[in-house]
mmCIF file of C-alpha atoms in Angstrom:
data_model
loop_
_atom_site.group_PDB
_atom_site.id
_atom_site.type_symbol
_atom_site.label_atom_id
_atom_site.label_comp_id
_atom_site.label_asym_id
_atom_site.label_seq_id
_atom_site.Cartn_x
_atom_site.Cartn_y
_atom_site.Cartn_z
ATOM 1 C CA VAL A 1 -1.208 -22.587 6.885
ATOM 2 C CA GLN A 2 -1.072 -19.325 4.827
ATOM 3 C CA LEU A 3 2.182 -18.620 2.876
ATOM 4 C CA GLN A 4 3.361 -15.163 2.249
ATOM 5 C CA ALA A 5 6.241 -15.060 -0.260
ATOM 6 C CA SER A 6 8.721 -12.002 -0.725
ATOM 7 C CA GLY A 7 11.943 -11.007 -2.110
ATOM 8 C CA GLY A 8 11.430 -11.214 -5.823
ATOM 9 C CA GLY A 9 12.492 -8.258 -8.046
ATOM 10 C CA LEU A 10 14.462 -7.357 -11.097
ATOM 11 C CA VAL A 11 18.144 -8.408 -11.570
ATOM 12 C CA GLN A 12 20.728 -8.583 -14.182
ATOM 13 C CA ALA A 13 22.022 -12.056 -15.197
ATOM 14 C CA GLY A 14 24.513 -13.322 -13.167
ATOM 15 C CA GLY A 15 23.203 -11.536 -9.928
ATOM 16 C CA SER A 16 21.570 -13.017 -6.814
ATOM 17 C CA LEU A 17 18.098 -12.826 -5.242
ATOM 18 C CA ARG A 18 16.899 -14.332 -1.828
ATOM 19 C CA LEU A 19 13.300 -15.536 -1.925
ATOM 20 C CA SER A 20 11.652 -15.686 1.612
ATOM 21 C CA CYS A 21 8.100 -17.511 2.601
ATOM 22 C CA ALA A 22 6.654 -16.924 5.611
ATOM 23 C CA ALA A 23 3.985 -19.096 7.078
ATOM 24 C CA SER A 24 1.319 -18.028 9.316
ATOM 25 C CA GLY A 25 1.766 -21.058 11.455
ATOM 26 C CA SER A 26 4.464 -23.640 12.505
ATOM 27 C CA THR A 27 6.123 -25.284 9.660
ATOM 28 C CA ARG A 28 7.621 -28.064 11.598
ATOM 29 C CA SER A 29 5.042 -30.574 10.349
ATOM 30 C CA TYR A 30 5.493 -29.500 6.795
ATOM 31 C CA ASP A 31 7.506 -30.168 3.607
ATOM 32 C CA MET A 32 8.364 -26.884 2.020
ATOM 33 C CA GLY A 33 9.464 -25.829 -1.677
ATOM 34 C CA TRP A 34 9.318 -23.746 -4.443
ATOM 35 C CA TYR A 35 7.746 -23.815 -7.721
ATOM 36 C CA ARG A 36 7.612 -21.262 -10.592
ATOM 37 C CA GLN A 37 5.585 -20.503 -13.679
ATOM 38 C CA ALA A 38 6.914 -18.694 -16.669
ATOM 39 C CA PRO A 39 4.490 -17.010 -19.129
ATOM 40 C CA GLY A 40 3.064 -19.751 -21.377
ATOM 41 C CA ASN A 41 4.490 -22.210 -19.257
ATOM 42 C CA GLU A 42 3.350 -24.843 -16.653
ATOM 43 C CA ARG A 43 4.120 -24.546 -13.158
ATOM 44 C CA GLU A 44 7.346 -26.340 -12.425
ATOM 45 C CA LEU A 45 9.242 -27.466 -9.348
ATOM 46 C CA VAL A 46 12.302 -25.833 -8.412
ATOM 47 C CA ALA A 47 13.529 -26.951 -5.062
ATOM 48 C CA THR A 48 11.651 -28.872 -1.934
ATOM 49 C CA LEU A 49 13.043 -29.421 1.596
ATOM 50 C CA SER A 50 11.598 -32.115 3.448
ATOM 51 C CA LEU A 51 10.445 -32.674 6.975
ATOM 52 C CA GLY A 52 13.648 -34.847 7.188
ATOM 53 C CA ARG A 53 15.792 -32.368 5.861
ATOM 54 C CA VAL A 54 16.056 -34.033 2.373
ATOM 55 C CA THR A 55 16.412 -31.659 -0.326
ATOM 56 C CA TYR A 56 15.673 -31.976 -4.195
ATOM 57 C CA TYR A 57 16.443 -29.658 -6.863
ATOM 58 C CA ALA A 58 15.499 -29.175 -10.566
ATOM 59 C CA ASP A 59 18.394 -29.813 -13.103
ATOM 60 C CA SER A 60 18.069 -26.355 -14.333
ATOM 61 C CA VAL A 61 18.882 -24.882 -11.037
ATOM 62 C CA LYS A 62 21.385 -27.379 -9.311
ATOM 63 C CA GLY A 63 24.374 -25.642 -8.314
ATOM 64 C CA ARG A 64 22.890 -22.353 -8.345
ATOM 65 C CA PHE A 65 19.950 -22.346 -5.970
ATOM 66 C CA THR A 66 19.968 -23.465 -2.329
ATOM 67 C CA ILE A 67 16.734 -24.277 -0.398
ATOM 68 C CA SER A 68 16.745 -23.487 3.501
ATOM 69 C CA ARG A 69 14.284 -23.192 5.904
ATOM 70 C CA ASP A 70 13.974 -21.823 9.553
ATOM 71 C CA ASP A 71 11.290 -23.542 11.703
ATOM 72 C CA ALA A 72 11.821 -21.346 14.616
ATOM 73 C CA LYS A 73 10.600 -18.591 12.060
ATOM 74 C CA ASN A 74 8.227 -20.357 10.244
ATOM 75 C CA THR A 75 10.150 -19.706 7.181
ATOM 76 C CA VAL A 76 11.529 -21.385 3.921
ATOM 77 C CA TYR A 77 14.327 -19.458 2.055
ATOM 78 C CA LEU A 78 15.454 -19.945 -1.781
ATOM 79 C CA GLN A 79 19.009 -18.266 -2.500
ATOM 80 C CA MET A 80 19.298 -17.909 -6.237
ATOM 81 C CA ASN A 81 22.683 -17.285 -7.501
ATOM 82 C CA SER A 82 24.265 -16.980 -10.915
ATOM 83 C CA LEU A 83 20.686 -16.110 -12.273
ATOM 84 C CA LYS A 84 19.892 -16.347 -16.068
ATOM 85 C CA PRO A 85 17.341 -15.180 -18.125
ATOM 86 C CA GLU A 86 15.385 -18.182 -18.149
ATOM 87 C CA ASP A 87 15.159 -17.977 -14.460
ATOM 88 C CA THR A 88 12.525 -15.257 -14.929
ATOM 89 C CA ALA A 89 9.304 -16.517 -13.494
ATOM 90 C CA VAL A 90 6.569 -16.039 -10.645
ATOM 91 C CA TYR A 91 7.928 -17.873 -7.992
ATOM 92 C CA TYR A 92 5.411 -20.023 -5.710
ATOM 93 C CA CYS A 93 6.263 -21.133 -2.250
ATOM 94 C CA TYR A 94 4.736 -24.491 -1.184
ATOM 95 C CA ALA A 95 3.916 -26.291 1.957
ATOM 96 C CA ARG A 96 2.591 -30.063 2.142
ATOM 97 C CA GLY A 97 1.366 -31.334 5.637
ATOM 98 C CA PRO A 98 0.932 -31.221 8.228
ATOM 99 C CA TYR A 99 2.315 -34.851 8.942
ATOM 100 C CA SER A 100 1.304 -34.645 12.309
ATOM 101 C CA ASP A 101 -2.308 -35.134 11.316
ATOM 102 C CA LEU A 102 -2.505 -37.185 8.328
ATOM 103 C CA ALA A 103 -6.308 -36.860 8.164
ATOM 104 C CA ARG A 104 -5.881 -32.897 7.444
ATOM 105 C CA MET A 105 -2.776 -33.342 5.089
ATOM 106 C CA ARG A 106 -2.785 -31.145 1.625
ATOM 107 C CA ALA A 107 -0.932 -28.711 -0.168
ATOM 108 C CA TYR A 108 -0.798 -25.095 0.523
ATOM 109 C CA TRP A 109 0.478 -22.358 -2.243
ATOM 110 C CA GLY A 110 1.584 -18.814 -1.466
ATOM 111 C CA GLN A 111 0.893 -16.101 -3.738
ATOM 112 C CA GLY A 112 3.849 -15.730 -5.743
ATOM 113 C CA THR A 113 6.490 -13.075 -6.328
ATOM 114 C CA GLN A 114 7.666 -12.019 -9.598
ATOM 115 C CA VAL A 115 11.449 -12.763 -10.358
ATOM 116 C CA THR A 116 12.761 -11.065 -13.483
ATOM 117 C CA VAL A 117 16.331 -11.733 -15.011
ATOM 118 C CA SER A 118 17.535 -9.290 -17.457
ATOM 119 C CA SER A 119 20.377 -10.037 -20.244
#
């Protein structure tokens, strides 16, 4: 599956952005998520939403970010509110699967979208 992320941009602190990640095929058999990488830092997990609709959020984004998915549109979203300058990073969408064929199971990454939060 190929992933195409969009929705990044420049926003002031306290503002909001909504990231989207469209998959080239069905997402119904995949866990989905978002990672981010700031300059000089390692890639870190932001949020995941499993096939079973279980969510996980990094402590740094809890209460501010919300992950959702629409499998009918093969898309995962990340609603980011109350943005802080430390949220500045390239955001990558992620898929892991397919659970319908464990022999082919692997991780997939999108190309990343830049989010910049000014103070």
